[in-house]
Amino acid sequence: MSMALDILSWFCMLAGGVFCAIGAFGLVRMPDFYTRMHAASITDTVGAWLLLLGMILQAGLTLIAVKLLMIALLLLFTSPTATHALAKAARARGLQPLLAPGEDPSKP
Amino acid sequence: MFAAGAIALLVALALALVRAILGPTVFDRLQAANTIGTVAMLMLAVLGFLTGRPEFLDLALVYGLLNVVGTIAVLKFFRHGDLGAPGEGVEPHP
């Protein structure tokens, strides 16, 4: 049983690490601010949760697993708030999104 | 296994640092700072497991909280020009 748990947690950890790297890579590669924010949120959600899940599987039913769950819940509530505040502030300061040529932002 | 996770997190940290340096607008840098905070929090948790010290998880939790509060404070500064400005819908105190 513990062998299966080890393999599963090993896979979750690796996948989480890969998603964190992908999110950060998207942060560098994306053309404009609003698309970068989308890429950065991949690290906050999938990458973080897979990593934490891998560690929870390693920790088993202990206080450590509860602390890891608290970290996951903290991320669940605070990262969307921070991203929303960031987008609102950027929009309020008049940061224009990079649109395709000839696209008119006023029309949906 | 934790070492592999730690290395992936280091790569993510380096890429976020590149964006923090390159970022044309201040909001790109703030987004990079937010990502660096999250990755640092995860790195703390992974290192806690690597070195077998569960106290690191409490550090990660507190660091995550501080990171968000810092981001919101800097945002408010850049949006209103100073930290003292009231939020929307709040009439300025006399």
mmCIF file with all atom_site columns, N, CA and C in Angstrom, chain A residues 9-10 13-14 17 20-21 24-25 27-28 33 36-37 40 44 48 51 55 58-59 64 67-68 70-71 74-75 78 82 85-86 88-90 92-93 95, chain B residues 1-2 4 8-9 11-12 15-16 18-19 24-25 27-28 30-32 34-35 38 41-42 45-46 49 54 57-58 60-61 64-65 68 72 75 78-79 88:
data_model
loop_
_atom_site.group_PDB
_atom_site.id
_atom_site.type_symbol
_atom_site.label_atom_id
_atom_site.label_alt_id
_atom_site.label_comp_id
_atom_site.label_asym_id
_atom_site.label_entity_id
_atom_site.label_seq_id
_atom_site.pdbx_PDB_ins_code
_atom_site.Cartn_x
_atom_site.Cartn_y
_atom_site.Cartn_z
_atom_site.occupancy
_atom_site.B_iso_or_equiv
_atom_site.pdbx_formal_charge
_atom_site.auth_seq_id
_atom_site.auth_comp_id
_atom_site.auth_asym_id
_atom_site.auth_atom_id
_atom_site.pdbx_PDB_model_num
ATOM 1   N N  . SER A 1 9  ? 2.535   9.974  -4.829  1.00 0.00 ? 9  SER A N  1
ATOM 2   C CA . SER A 1 9  ? 3.005   11.290 -4.348  1.00 0.00 ? 9  SER A CA 1
ATOM 3   C C  . SER A 1 9  ? 4.196   11.729 -5.166  1.00 0.00 ? 9  SER A C  1
ATOM 4   N N  . TRP A 1 10 ? 5.046   10.775 -5.611  1.00 0.00 ? 10 TRP A N  1
ATOM 5   C CA . TRP A 1 10 ? 6.182   11.142 -6.449  1.00 0.00 ? 10 TRP A CA 1
ATOM 6   C C  . TRP A 1 10 ? 5.678   11.769 -7.746  1.00 0.00 ? 10 TRP A C  1
ATOM 7   N N  . MET A 1 13 ? 4.218   15.282 -7.061  1.00 0.00 ? 13 MET A N  1
ATOM 8   C CA . MET A 1 13 ? 5.272   16.281 -6.834  1.00 0.00 ? 13 MET A CA 1
ATOM 9   C C  . MET A 1 13 ? 5.884   16.715 -8.151  1.00 0.00 ? 13 MET A C  1
ATOM 10  N N  . LEU A 1 14 ? 6.205   15.722 -8.998  1.00 0.00 ? 14 LEU A N  1
ATOM 11  C CA . LEU A 1 14 ? 6.847   16.069 -10.276 1.00 0.00 ? 14 LEU A CA 1
ATOM 12  C C  . LEU A 1 14 ? 5.906   16.899 -11.133 1.00 0.00 ? 14 LEU A C  1
ATOM 13  N N  . GLY A 1 17 ? 5.768   20.386 -9.830  1.00 0.00 ? 17 GLY A N  1
ATOM 14  C CA . GLY A 1 17 ? 6.974   21.140 -10.168 1.00 0.00 ? 17 GLY A CA 1
ATOM 15  C C  . GLY A 1 17 ? 6.967   21.563 -11.615 1.00 0.00 ? 17 GLY A C  1
ATOM 16  N N  . CYS A 1 20 ? 4.597   24.414 -12.068 1.00 0.00 ? 20 CYS A N  1
ATOM 17  C CA . CYS A 1 20 ? 5.150   25.683 -11.572 1.00 0.00 ? 20 CYS A CA 1
ATOM 18  C C  . CYS A 1 20 ? 6.101   26.258 -12.600 1.00 0.00 ? 20 CYS A C  1
ATOM 19  N N  . ALA A 1 21 ? 6.942   25.387 -13.184 1.00 0.00 ? 21 ALA A N  1
ATOM 20  C CA . ALA A 1 21 ? 7.913   25.883 -14.170 1.00 0.00 ? 21 ALA A CA 1
ATOM 21  C C  . ALA A 1 21 ? 7.186   26.412 -15.408 1.00 0.00 ? 21 ALA A C  1
ATOM 22  N N  . ALA A 1 24 ? 5.722   29.822 -14.654 1.00 0.00 ? 24 ALA A N  1
ATOM 23  C CA . ALA A 1 24 ? 6.741   30.880 -14.630 1.00 0.00 ? 24 ALA A CA 1
ATOM 24  C C  . ALA A 1 24 ? 7.273   31.133 -16.028 1.00 0.00 ? 24 ALA A C  1
ATOM 25  N N  . PHE A 1 25 ? 7.382   30.061 -16.846 1.00 0.00 ? 25 PHE A N  1
ATOM 26  C CA . PHE A 1 25 ? 7.847   30.249 -18.223 1.00 0.00 ? 25 PHE A CA 1
ATOM 27  C C  . PHE A 1 25 ? 6.847   31.104 -19.003 1.00 0.00 ? 25 PHE A C  1
ATOM 28  N N  . LEU A 1 27 ? 4.987   33.285 -17.686 1.00 0.00 ? 27 LEU A N  1
ATOM 29  C CA . LEU A 1 27 ? 5.112   34.654 -17.172 1.00 0.00 ? 27 LEU A CA 1
ATOM 30  C C  . LEU A 1 27 ? 6.131   35.433 -17.983 1.00 0.00 ? 27 LEU A C  1
ATOM 31  N N  . VAL A 1 28 ? 7.180   34.744 -18.448 1.00 0.00 ? 28 VAL A N  1
ATOM 32  C CA . VAL A 1 28 ? 8.237   35.448 -19.204 1.00 0.00 ? 28 VAL A CA 1
ATOM 33  C C  . VAL A 1 28 ? 7.820   35.588 -20.658 1.00 0.00 ? 28 VAL A C  1
ATOM 34  N N  . PHE A 1 33 ? 0.660   42.355 -20.249 1.00 0.00 ? 33 PHE A N  1
ATOM 35  C CA . PHE A 1 33 ? 0.510   42.164 -18.810 1.00 0.00 ? 33 PHE A CA 1
ATOM 36  C C  . PHE A 1 33 ? -0.645  41.223 -18.473 1.00 0.00 ? 33 PHE A C  1
ATOM 37  N N  . ARG A 1 36 ? 0.088   37.736 -19.100 1.00 0.00 ? 36 ARG A N  1
ATOM 38  C CA . ARG A 1 36 ? 1.064   37.212 -18.135 1.00 0.00 ? 36 ARG A CA 1
ATOM 39  C C  . ARG A 1 36 ? 0.378   36.844 -16.823 1.00 0.00 ? 36 ARG A C  1
ATOM 40  N N  . MET A 1 37 ? -0.637  37.617 -16.477 1.00 0.00 ? 37 MET A N  1
ATOM 41  C CA . MET A 1 37 ? -1.312  37.317 -15.217 1.00 0.00 ? 37 MET A CA 1
ATOM 42  C C  . MET A 1 37 ? -1.985  35.951 -15.308 1.00 0.00 ? 37 MET A C  1
ATOM 43  N N  . ALA A 1 40 ? 0.683   33.379 -14.849 1.00 0.00 ? 40 ALA A N  1
ATOM 44  C CA . ALA A 1 40 ? 1.208   33.271 -13.492 1.00 0.00 ? 40 ALA A CA 1
ATOM 45  C C  . ALA A 1 40 ? 0.228   32.535 -12.593 1.00 0.00 ? 40 ALA A C  1
ATOM 46  N N  . ASP A 1 44 ? 0.030   29.433 -9.289  1.00 0.00 ? 44 ASP A N  1
ATOM 47  C CA . ASP A 1 44 ? -0.690  29.563 -8.024  1.00 0.00 ? 44 ASP A CA 1
ATOM 48  C C  . ASP A 1 44 ? -1.671  28.433 -7.812  1.00 0.00 ? 44 ASP A C  1
ATOM 49  N N  . ALA A 1 48 ? 0.860   24.652 -7.364  1.00 0.00 ? 48 ALA A N  1
ATOM 50  C CA . ALA A 1 48 ? 0.918   24.624 -5.897  1.00 0.00 ? 48 ALA A CA 1
ATOM 51  C C  . ALA A 1 48 ? 0.100   23.457 -5.354  1.00 0.00 ? 48 ALA A C  1
ATOM 52  N N  . LEU A 1 51 ? 1.769   20.050 -5.887  1.00 0.00 ? 51 LEU A N  1
ATOM 53  C CA . LEU A 1 51 ? 2.917   19.873 -4.988  1.00 0.00 ? 51 LEU A CA 1
ATOM 54  C C  . LEU A 1 51 ? 2.431   19.581 -3.578  1.00 0.00 ? 51 LEU A C  1
ATOM 55  N N  . MET A 1 55 ? 2.875   16.224 -1.131  1.00 0.00 ? 55 MET A N  1
ATOM 56  C CA . MET A 1 55 ? 3.449   16.217 0.225   1.00 0.00 ? 55 MET A CA 1
ATOM 57  C C  . MET A 1 55 ? 2.458   15.697 1.236   1.00 0.00 ? 55 MET A C  1
ATOM 58  N N  . GLN A 1 58 ? 2.661   12.102 1.250   1.00 0.00 ? 58 GLN A N  1
ATOM 59  C CA . GLN A 1 58 ? 3.857   11.642 1.963   1.00 0.00 ? 58 GLN A CA 1
ATOM 60  C C  . GLN A 1 58 ? 3.647   11.732 3.465   1.00 0.00 ? 58 GLN A C  1
ATOM 61  N N  . ALA A 1 59 ? 2.937   12.795 3.923   1.00 0.00 ? 59 ALA A N  1
ATOM 62  C CA . ALA A 1 59 ? 2.858   13.018 5.370   1.00 0.00 ? 59 ALA A CA 1
ATOM 63  C C  . ALA A 1 59 ? 1.839   12.087 6.004   1.00 0.00 ? 59 ALA A C  1
ATOM 64  N N  . ILE A 1 64 ? 1.071   17.475 10.150  1.00 0.00 ? 64 ILE A N  1
ATOM 65  C CA . ILE A 1 64 ? 1.758   18.081 9.010   1.00 0.00 ? 64 ILE A CA 1
ATOM 66  C C  . ILE A 1 64 ? 0.801   18.168 7.833   1.00 0.00 ? 64 ILE A C  1
ATOM 67  N N  . LYS A 1 67 ? -1.431  21.067 8.278   1.00 0.00 ? 67 LYS A N  1
ATOM 68  C CA . LYS A 1 67 ? -0.771  22.346 7.957   1.00 0.00 ? 67 LYS A CA 1
ATOM 69  C C  . LYS A 1 67 ? -0.674  22.522 6.456   1.00 0.00 ? 67 LYS A C  1
ATOM 70  N N  . LEU A 1 68 ? -0.372  21.431 5.743   1.00 0.00 ? 68 LEU A N  1
ATOM 71  C CA . LEU A 1 68 ? -0.281  21.550 4.282   1.00 0.00 ? 68 LEU A CA 1
ATOM 72  C C  . LEU A 1 68 ? -1.636  21.923 3.708   1.00 0.00 ? 68 LEU A C  1
ATOM 73  N N  . MET A 1 70 ? -3.839  23.687 5.214   1.00 0.00 ? 70 MET A N  1
ATOM 74  C CA . MET A 1 70 ? -4.061  25.105 5.520   1.00 0.00 ? 70 MET A CA 1
ATOM 75  C C  . MET A 1 70 ? -3.351  25.976 4.484   1.00 0.00 ? 70 MET A C  1
ATOM 76  N N  . ILE A 1 71 ? -2.138  25.556 4.104   1.00 0.00 ? 71 ILE A N  1
ATOM 77  C CA . ILE A 1 71 ? -1.423  26.341 3.088   1.00 0.00 ? 71 ILE A CA 1
ATOM 78  C C  . ILE A 1 71 ? -2.210  26.333 1.789   1.00 0.00 ? 71 ILE A C  1
ATOM 79  N N  . LEU A 1 74 ? -5.085  28.622 2.143   1.00 0.00 ? 74 LEU A N  1
ATOM 80  C CA . LEU A 1 74 ? -4.620  30.024 2.086   1.00 0.00 ? 74 LEU A CA 1
ATOM 81  C C  . LEU A 1 74 ? -4.453  30.442 0.637   1.00 0.00 ? 74 LEU A C  1
ATOM 82  N N  . LEU A 1 75 ? -3.793  29.550 -0.148  1.00 0.00 ? 75 LEU A N  1
ATOM 83  C CA . LEU A 1 75 ? -3.596  29.891 -1.561  1.00 0.00 ? 75 LEU A CA 1
ATOM 84  C C  . LEU A 1 75 ? -4.928  30.001 -2.268  1.00 0.00 ? 75 LEU A C  1
ATOM 85  N N  . THR A 1 78 ? -6.364  33.530 -1.194  1.00 0.00 ? 78 THR A N  1
ATOM 86  C CA . THR A 1 78 ? -5.669  34.811 -1.340  1.00 0.00 ? 78 THR A CA 1
ATOM 87  C C  . THR A 1 78 ? -5.178  35.042 -2.762  1.00 0.00 ? 78 THR A C  1
ATOM 88  N N  . ALA A 1 82 ? -5.542  38.598 -4.785  1.00 0.00 ? 82 ALA A N  1
ATOM 89  C CA . ALA A 1 82 ? -4.393  39.429 -5.173  1.00 0.00 ? 82 ALA A CA 1
ATOM 90  C C  . ALA A 1 82 ? -4.407  39.664 -6.682  1.00 0.00 ? 82 ALA A C  1
ATOM 91  N N  . ALA A 1 85 ? -7.062  42.230 -7.492  1.00 0.00 ? 85 ALA A N  1
ATOM 92  C CA . ALA A 1 85 ? -6.671  43.597 -7.113  1.00 0.00 ? 85 ALA A CA 1
ATOM 93  C C  . ALA A 1 85 ? -5.634  44.129 -8.094  1.00 0.00 ? 85 ALA A C  1
ATOM 94  N N  . LEU A 1 86 ? -4.721  43.219 -8.530  1.00 0.00 ? 86 LEU A N  1
ATOM 95  C CA . LEU A 1 86 ? -3.666  43.640 -9.460  1.00 0.00 ? 86 LEU A CA 1
ATOM 96  C C  . LEU A 1 86 ? -4.284  44.097 -10.781 1.00 0.00 ? 86 LEU A C  1
ATOM 97  N N  . LYS A 1 88 ? -7.336  45.087 -11.342 1.00 0.00 ? 88 LYS A N  1
ATOM 98  C CA . LYS A 1 88 ? -8.151  46.307 -11.181 1.00 0.00 ? 88 LYS A CA 1
ATOM 99  C C  . LYS A 1 88 ? -7.240  47.530 -11.116 1.00 0.00 ? 88 LYS A C  1
ATOM 100 N N  . ALA A 1 89 ? -6.130  47.419 -10.382 1.00 0.00 ? 89 ALA A N  1
ATOM 101 C CA . ALA A 1 89 ? -5.238  48.571 -10.260 1.00 0.00 ? 89 ALA A CA 1
ATOM 102 C C  . ALA A 1 89 ? -4.623  48.899 -11.612 1.00 0.00 ? 89 ALA A C  1
ATOM 103 N N  . ALA A 1 90 ? -4.214  47.821 -12.359 1.00 0.00 ? 90 ALA A N  1
ATOM 104 C CA . ALA A 1 90 ? -3.595  48.083 -13.673 1.00 0.00 ? 90 ALA A CA 1
ATOM 105 C C  . ALA A 1 90 ? -4.618  48.757 -14.585 1.00 0.00 ? 90 ALA A C  1
ATOM 106 N N  . ALA A 1 92 ? -7.162  50.543 -13.657 1.00 0.00 ? 92 ALA A N  1
ATOM 107 C CA . ALA A 1 92 ? -7.457  51.908 -13.197 1.00 0.00 ? 92 ALA A CA 1
ATOM 108 C C  . ALA A 1 92 ? -6.358  52.859 -13.630 1.00 0.00 ? 92 ALA A C  1
ATOM 109 N N  . ARG A 1 93 ? -5.120  52.354 -13.729 1.00 0.00 ? 93 ARG A N  1
ATOM 110 C CA . ARG A 1 93 ? -4.041  53.240 -14.159 1.00 0.00 ? 93 ARG A CA 1
ATOM 111 C C  . ARG A 1 93 ? -3.991  53.327 -15.678 1.00 0.00 ? 93 ARG A C  1
ATOM 112 N N  . LEU A 1 95 ? -3.782  50.828 -18.080 1.00 0.00 ? 95 LEU A N  1
ATOM 113 C CA . LEU A 1 95 ? -2.887  49.946 -18.835 1.00 0.00 ? 95 LEU A CA 1
ATOM 114 C C  . LEU A 1 95 ? -3.715  49.242 -19.900 1.00 0.00 ? 95 LEU A C  1
ATOM 115 N N  . MET B 2 1  ? 13.018  12.739 -4.641  1.00 0.00 ? 1  MET B N  1
ATOM 116 C CA . MET B 2 1  ? 11.721  13.194 -5.135  1.00 0.00 ? 1  MET B CA 1
ATOM 117 C C  . MET B 2 1  ? 11.505  14.652 -4.735  1.00 0.00 ? 1  MET B C  1
ATOM 118 N N  . PHE B 2 2  ? 11.821  14.929 -3.431  1.00 0.00 ? 2  PHE B N  1
ATOM 119 C CA . PHE B 2 2  ? 11.666  16.332 -3.026  1.00 0.00 ? 2  PHE B CA 1
ATOM 120 C C  . PHE B 2 2  ? 12.707  17.188 -3.725  1.00 0.00 ? 2  PHE B C  1
ATOM 121 N N  . ALA B 2 4  ? 13.745  16.806 -6.739  1.00 0.00 ? 4  ALA B N  1
ATOM 122 C CA . ALA B 2 4  ? 13.252  17.145 -8.081  1.00 0.00 ? 4  ALA B CA 1
ATOM 123 C C  . ALA B 2 4  ? 12.255  18.293 -7.982  1.00 0.00 ? 4  ALA B C  1
ATOM 124 N N  . ALA B 2 8  ? 12.622  22.069 -9.687  1.00 0.00 ? 8  ALA B N  1
ATOM 125 C CA . ALA B 2 8  ? 11.599  22.684 -10.553 1.00 0.00 ? 8  ALA B CA 1
ATOM 126 C C  . ALA B 2 8  ? 11.198  24.034 -9.975  1.00 0.00 ? 8  ALA B C  1
ATOM 127 N N  . LEU B 2 9  ? 11.092  24.111 -8.654  1.00 0.00 ? 9  LEU B N  1
ATOM 128 C CA . LEU B 2 9  ? 10.703  25.392 -8.039  1.00 0.00 ? 9  LEU B CA 1
ATOM 129 C C  . LEU B 2 9  ? 11.792  26.426 -8.242  1.00 0.00 ? 9  LEU B C  1
ATOM 130 N N  . VAL B 2 11 ? 13.744  26.619 -10.823 1.00 0.00 ? 11 VAL B N  1
ATOM 131 C CA . VAL B 2 11 ? 13.612  27.107 -12.207 1.00 0.00 ? 11 VAL B CA 1
ATOM 132 C C  . VAL B 2 11 ? 12.499  28.144 -12.270 1.00 0.00 ? 11 VAL B C  1
ATOM 133 N N  . ALA B 2 12 ? 11.375  27.836 -11.598 1.00 0.00 ? 12 ALA B N  1
ATOM 134 C CA . ALA B 2 12 ? 10.256  28.788 -11.613 1.00 0.00 ? 12 ALA B CA 1
ATOM 135 C C  . ALA B 2 12 ? 10.673  30.103 -10.971 1.00 0.00 ? 12 ALA B C  1
ATOM 136 N N  . LEU B 2 15 ? 12.806  32.101 -13.417 1.00 0.00 ? 15 LEU B N  1
ATOM 137 C CA . LEU B 2 15 ? 12.026  32.711 -14.507 1.00 0.00 ? 15 LEU B CA 1
ATOM 138 C C  . LEU B 2 15 ? 11.230  33.893 -13.987 1.00 0.00 ? 15 LEU B C  1
ATOM 139 N N  . ALA B 2 16 ? 10.672  33.761 -12.785 1.00 0.00 ? 16 ALA B N  1
ATOM 140 C CA . ALA B 2 16 ? 9.897   34.895 -12.242 1.00 0.00 ? 16 ALA B CA 1
ATOM 141 C C  . ALA B 2 16 ? 10.826  36.074 -11.984 1.00 0.00 ? 16 ALA B C  1
ATOM 142 N N  . VAL B 2 18 ? 13.432  36.779 -13.775 1.00 0.00 ? 18 VAL B N  1
ATOM 143 C CA . VAL B 2 18 ? 13.700  37.395 -15.082 1.00 0.00 ? 18 VAL B CA 1
ATOM 144 C C  . VAL B 2 18 ? 12.580  38.359 -15.424 1.00 0.00 ? 18 VAL B C  1
ATOM 145 N N  . ARG B 2 19 ? 11.326  37.920 -15.191 1.00 0.00 ? 19 ARG B N  1
ATOM 146 C CA . ARG B 2 19 ? 10.198  38.815 -15.474 1.00 0.00 ? 19 ARG B CA 1
ATOM 147 C C  . ARG B 2 19 ? 10.251  40.027 -14.558 1.00 0.00 ? 19 ARG B C  1
ATOM 148 N N  . PRO B 2 24 ? 8.239   45.719 -18.129 1.00 0.00 ? 24 PRO B N  1
ATOM 149 C CA . PRO B 2 24 ? 8.190   47.150 -18.442 1.00 0.00 ? 24 PRO B CA 1
ATOM 150 C C  . PRO B 2 24 ? 7.377   47.940 -17.419 1.00 0.00 ? 24 PRO B C  1
ATOM 151 N N  . THR B 2 25 ? 6.157   47.440 -17.085 1.00 0.00 ? 25 THR B N  1
ATOM 152 C CA . THR B 2 25 ? 5.326   48.254 -16.184 1.00 0.00 ? 25 THR B CA 1
ATOM 153 C C  . THR B 2 25 ? 5.533   47.771 -14.747 1.00 0.00 ? 25 THR B C  1
ATOM 154 N N  . PHE B 2 27 ? 3.301   46.936 -12.796 1.00 0.00 ? 27 PHE B N  1
ATOM 155 C CA . PHE B 2 27 ? 2.388   45.842 -12.422 1.00 0.00 ? 27 PHE B CA 1
ATOM 156 C C  . PHE B 2 27 ? 2.986   44.503 -12.816 1.00 0.00 ? 27 PHE B C  1
ATOM 157 N N  . ASP B 2 28 ? 3.827   44.479 -13.911 1.00 0.00 ? 28 ASP B N  1
ATOM 158 C CA . ASP B 2 28 ? 4.508   43.211 -14.216 1.00 0.00 ? 28 ASP B CA 1
ATOM 159 C C  . ASP B 2 28 ? 5.415   42.824 -13.069 1.00 0.00 ? 28 ASP B C  1
ATOM 160 N N  . LEU B 2 30 ? 5.084   43.633 -10.016 1.00 0.00 ? 30 LEU B N  1
ATOM 161 C CA . LEU B 2 30 ? 4.287   43.219 -8.861  1.00 0.00 ? 30 LEU B CA 1
ATOM 162 C C  . LEU B 2 30 ? 3.772   41.798 -9.065  1.00 0.00 ? 30 LEU B C  1
ATOM 163 N N  . GLN B 2 31 ? 3.389   41.477 -10.295 1.00 0.00 ? 31 GLN B N  1
ATOM 164 C CA . GLN B 2 31 ? 2.931   40.109 -10.569 1.00 0.00 ? 31 GLN B CA 1
ATOM 165 C C  . GLN B 2 31 ? 4.079   39.146 -10.351 1.00 0.00 ? 31 GLN B C  1
ATOM 166 N N  . ALA B 2 32 ? 5.305   39.533 -10.786 1.00 0.00 ? 32 ALA B N  1
ATOM 167 C CA . ALA B 2 32 ? 6.462   38.647 -10.582 1.00 0.00 ? 32 ALA B CA 1
ATOM 168 C C  . ALA B 2 32 ? 6.737   38.497 -9.089  1.00 0.00 ? 32 ALA B C  1
ATOM 169 N N  . ASN B 2 34 ? 4.564   38.625 -6.705  1.00 0.00 ? 34 ASN B N  1
ATOM 170 C CA . ASN B 2 34 ? 3.535   37.739 -6.164  1.00 0.00 ? 34 ASN B CA 1
ATOM 171 C C  . ASN B 2 34 ? 3.881   36.274 -6.471  1.00 0.00 ? 34 ASN B C  1
ATOM 172 N N  . THR B 2 35 ? 4.320   36.017 -7.704  1.00 0.00 ? 35 THR B N  1
ATOM 173 C CA . THR B 2 35 ? 4.677   34.639 -8.070  1.00 0.00 ? 35 THR B CA 1
ATOM 174 C C  . THR B 2 35 ? 5.882   34.176 -7.269  1.00 0.00 ? 35 THR B C  1
ATOM 175 N N  . THR B 2 38 ? 4.735   33.102 -3.894  1.00 0.00 ? 38 THR B N  1
ATOM 176 C CA . THR B 2 38 ? 4.089   31.780 -3.864  1.00 0.00 ? 38 THR B CA 1
ATOM 177 C C  . THR B 2 38 ? 5.121   30.678 -4.008  1.00 0.00 ? 38 THR B C  1
ATOM 178 N N  . MET B 2 41 ? 7.017   30.198 -0.926  1.00 0.00 ? 41 MET B N  1
ATOM 179 C CA . MET B 2 41 ? 6.216   29.501 0.094   1.00 0.00 ? 41 MET B CA 1
ATOM 180 C C  . MET B 2 41 ? 6.286   27.996 -0.150  1.00 0.00 ? 41 MET B C  1
ATOM 181 N N  . LEU B 2 42 ? 6.136   27.597 -1.443  1.00 0.00 ? 42 LEU B N  1
ATOM 182 C CA . LEU B 2 42 ? 6.188   26.161 -1.756  1.00 0.00 ? 42 LEU B CA 1
ATOM 183 C C  . LEU B 2 42 ? 7.582   25.614 -1.485  1.00 0.00 ? 42 LEU B C  1
ATOM 184 N N  . ALA B 2 45 ? 7.962   24.788 2.077   1.00 0.00 ? 45 ALA B N  1
ATOM 185 C CA . ALA B 2 45 ? 7.307   23.533 2.451   1.00 0.00 ? 45 ALA B CA 1
ATOM 186 C C  . ALA B 2 45 ? 8.159   22.344 1.991   1.00 0.00 ? 45 ALA B C  1
ATOM 187 N N  . VAL B 2 46 ? 8.683   22.424 0.751   1.00 0.00 ? 46 VAL B N  1
ATOM 188 C CA . VAL B 2 46 ? 9.476   21.296 0.228   1.00 0.00 ? 46 VAL B CA 1
ATOM 189 C C  . VAL B 2 46 ? 10.739  21.129 1.057   1.00 0.00 ? 46 VAL B C  1
ATOM 190 N N  . PHE B 2 49 ? 10.234  19.364 4.202   1.00 0.00 ? 49 PHE B N  1
ATOM 191 C CA . PHE B 2 49 ? 10.203  17.903 4.064   1.00 0.00 ? 49 PHE B CA 1
ATOM 192 C C  . PHE B 2 49 ? 11.606  17.364 3.819   1.00 0.00 ? 49 PHE B C  1
ATOM 193 N N  . PRO B 2 54 ? 9.368   19.897 10.475  1.00 0.00 ? 54 PRO B N  1
ATOM 194 C CA . PRO B 2 54 ? 7.994   20.320 10.159  1.00 0.00 ? 54 PRO B CA 1
ATOM 195 C C  . PRO B 2 54 ? 7.731   21.782 10.491  1.00 0.00 ? 54 PRO B C  1
ATOM 196 N N  . LEU B 2 57 ? 6.679   24.492 7.784   1.00 0.00 ? 57 LEU B N  1
ATOM 197 C CA . LEU B 2 57 ? 5.334   24.693 7.239   1.00 0.00 ? 57 LEU B CA 1
ATOM 198 C C  . LEU B 2 57 ? 4.697   25.921 7.869   1.00 0.00 ? 57 LEU B C  1
ATOM 199 N N  . ASP B 2 58 ? 4.971   26.160 9.176   1.00 0.00 ? 58 ASP B N  1
ATOM 200 C CA . ASP B 2 58 ? 4.409   27.369 9.791   1.00 0.00 ? 58 ASP B CA 1
ATOM 201 C C  . ASP B 2 58 ? 5.031   28.599 9.142   1.00 0.00 ? 58 ASP B C  1
ATOM 202 N N  . ALA B 2 60 ? 6.045   28.813 6.114   1.00 0.00 ? 60 ALA B N  1
ATOM 203 C CA . ALA B 2 60 ? 5.452   28.996 4.784   1.00 0.00 ? 60 ALA B CA 1
ATOM 204 C C  . ALA B 2 60 ? 4.102   29.681 4.902   1.00 0.00 ? 60 ALA B C  1
ATOM 205 N N  . LEU B 2 61 ? 3.331   29.272 5.912   1.00 0.00 ? 61 LEU B N  1
ATOM 206 C CA . LEU B 2 61 ? 1.992   29.873 6.081   1.00 0.00 ? 61 LEU B CA 1
ATOM 207 C C  . LEU B 2 61 ? 2.112   31.362 6.349   1.00 0.00 ? 61 LEU B C  1
ATOM 208 N N  . GLY B 2 64 ? 3.214   33.291 3.331   1.00 0.00 ? 64 GLY B N  1
ATOM 209 C CA . GLY B 2 64 ? 2.149   33.477 2.347   1.00 0.00 ? 64 GLY B CA 1
ATOM 210 C C  . GLY B 2 64 ? 1.245   34.631 2.730   1.00 0.00 ? 64 GLY B C  1
ATOM 211 N N  . LEU B 2 65 ? 0.910   34.694 4.049   1.00 0.00 ? 65 LEU B N  1
ATOM 212 C CA . LEU B 2 65 ? 0.036   35.788 4.487   1.00 0.00 ? 65 LEU B CA 1
ATOM 213 C C  . LEU B 2 65 ? 0.708   37.131 4.261   1.00 0.00 ? 65 LEU B C  1
ATOM 214 N N  . VAL B 2 68 ? 0.709   38.323 0.595   1.00 0.00 ? 68 VAL B N  1
ATOM 215 C CA . VAL B 2 68 ? -0.529  38.881 0.034   1.00 0.00 ? 68 VAL B CA 1
ATOM 216 C C  . VAL B 2 68 ? -0.756  40.283 0.573   1.00 0.00 ? 68 VAL B C  1
ATOM 217 N N  . ILE B 2 72 ? -1.127  43.734 -1.692  1.00 0.00 ? 72 ILE B N  1
ATOM 218 C CA . ILE B 2 72 ? -2.276  44.642 -1.650  1.00 0.00 ? 72 ILE B CA 1
ATOM 219 C C  . ILE B 2 72 ? -1.818  46.049 -1.241  1.00 0.00 ? 72 ILE B C  1
ATOM 220 N N  . LEU B 2 75 ? -0.129  47.722 -4.101  1.00 0.00 ? 75 LEU B N  1
ATOM 221 C CA . LEU B 2 75 ? -1.128  48.062 -5.128  1.00 0.00 ? 75 LEU B CA 1
ATOM 222 C C  . LEU B 2 75 ? -1.861  49.328 -4.754  1.00 0.00 ? 75 LEU B C  1
ATOM 223 N N  . PHE B 2 78 ? 0.216   52.279 -5.490  1.00 0.00 ? 78 PHE B N  1
ATOM 224 C CA . PHE B 2 78 ? 0.359   52.660 -6.899  1.00 0.00 ? 78 PHE B CA 1
ATOM 225 C C  . PHE B 2 78 ? -0.949  53.122 -7.481  1.00 0.00 ? 78 PHE B C  1
ATOM 226 N N  . ARG B 2 79 ? -2.053  52.692 -6.859  1.00 0.00 ? 79 ARG B N  1
ATOM 227 C CA . ARG B 2 79 ? -3.317  53.088 -7.470  1.00 0.00 ? 79 ARG B CA 1
ATOM 228 C C  . ARG B 2 79 ? -3.722  54.471 -7.011  1.00 0.00 ? 79 ARG B C  1
ATOM 229 N N  . GLU B 2 88 ? -12.818 52.954 -2.505  1.00 0.00 ? 88 GLU B N  1
ATOM 230 C CA . GLU B 2 88 ? -14.022 53.448 -3.195  1.00 0.00 ? 88 GLU B CA 1
ATOM 231 C C  . GLU B 2 88 ? -15.205 53.363 -2.231  1.00 0.00 ? 88 GLU B C  1
#
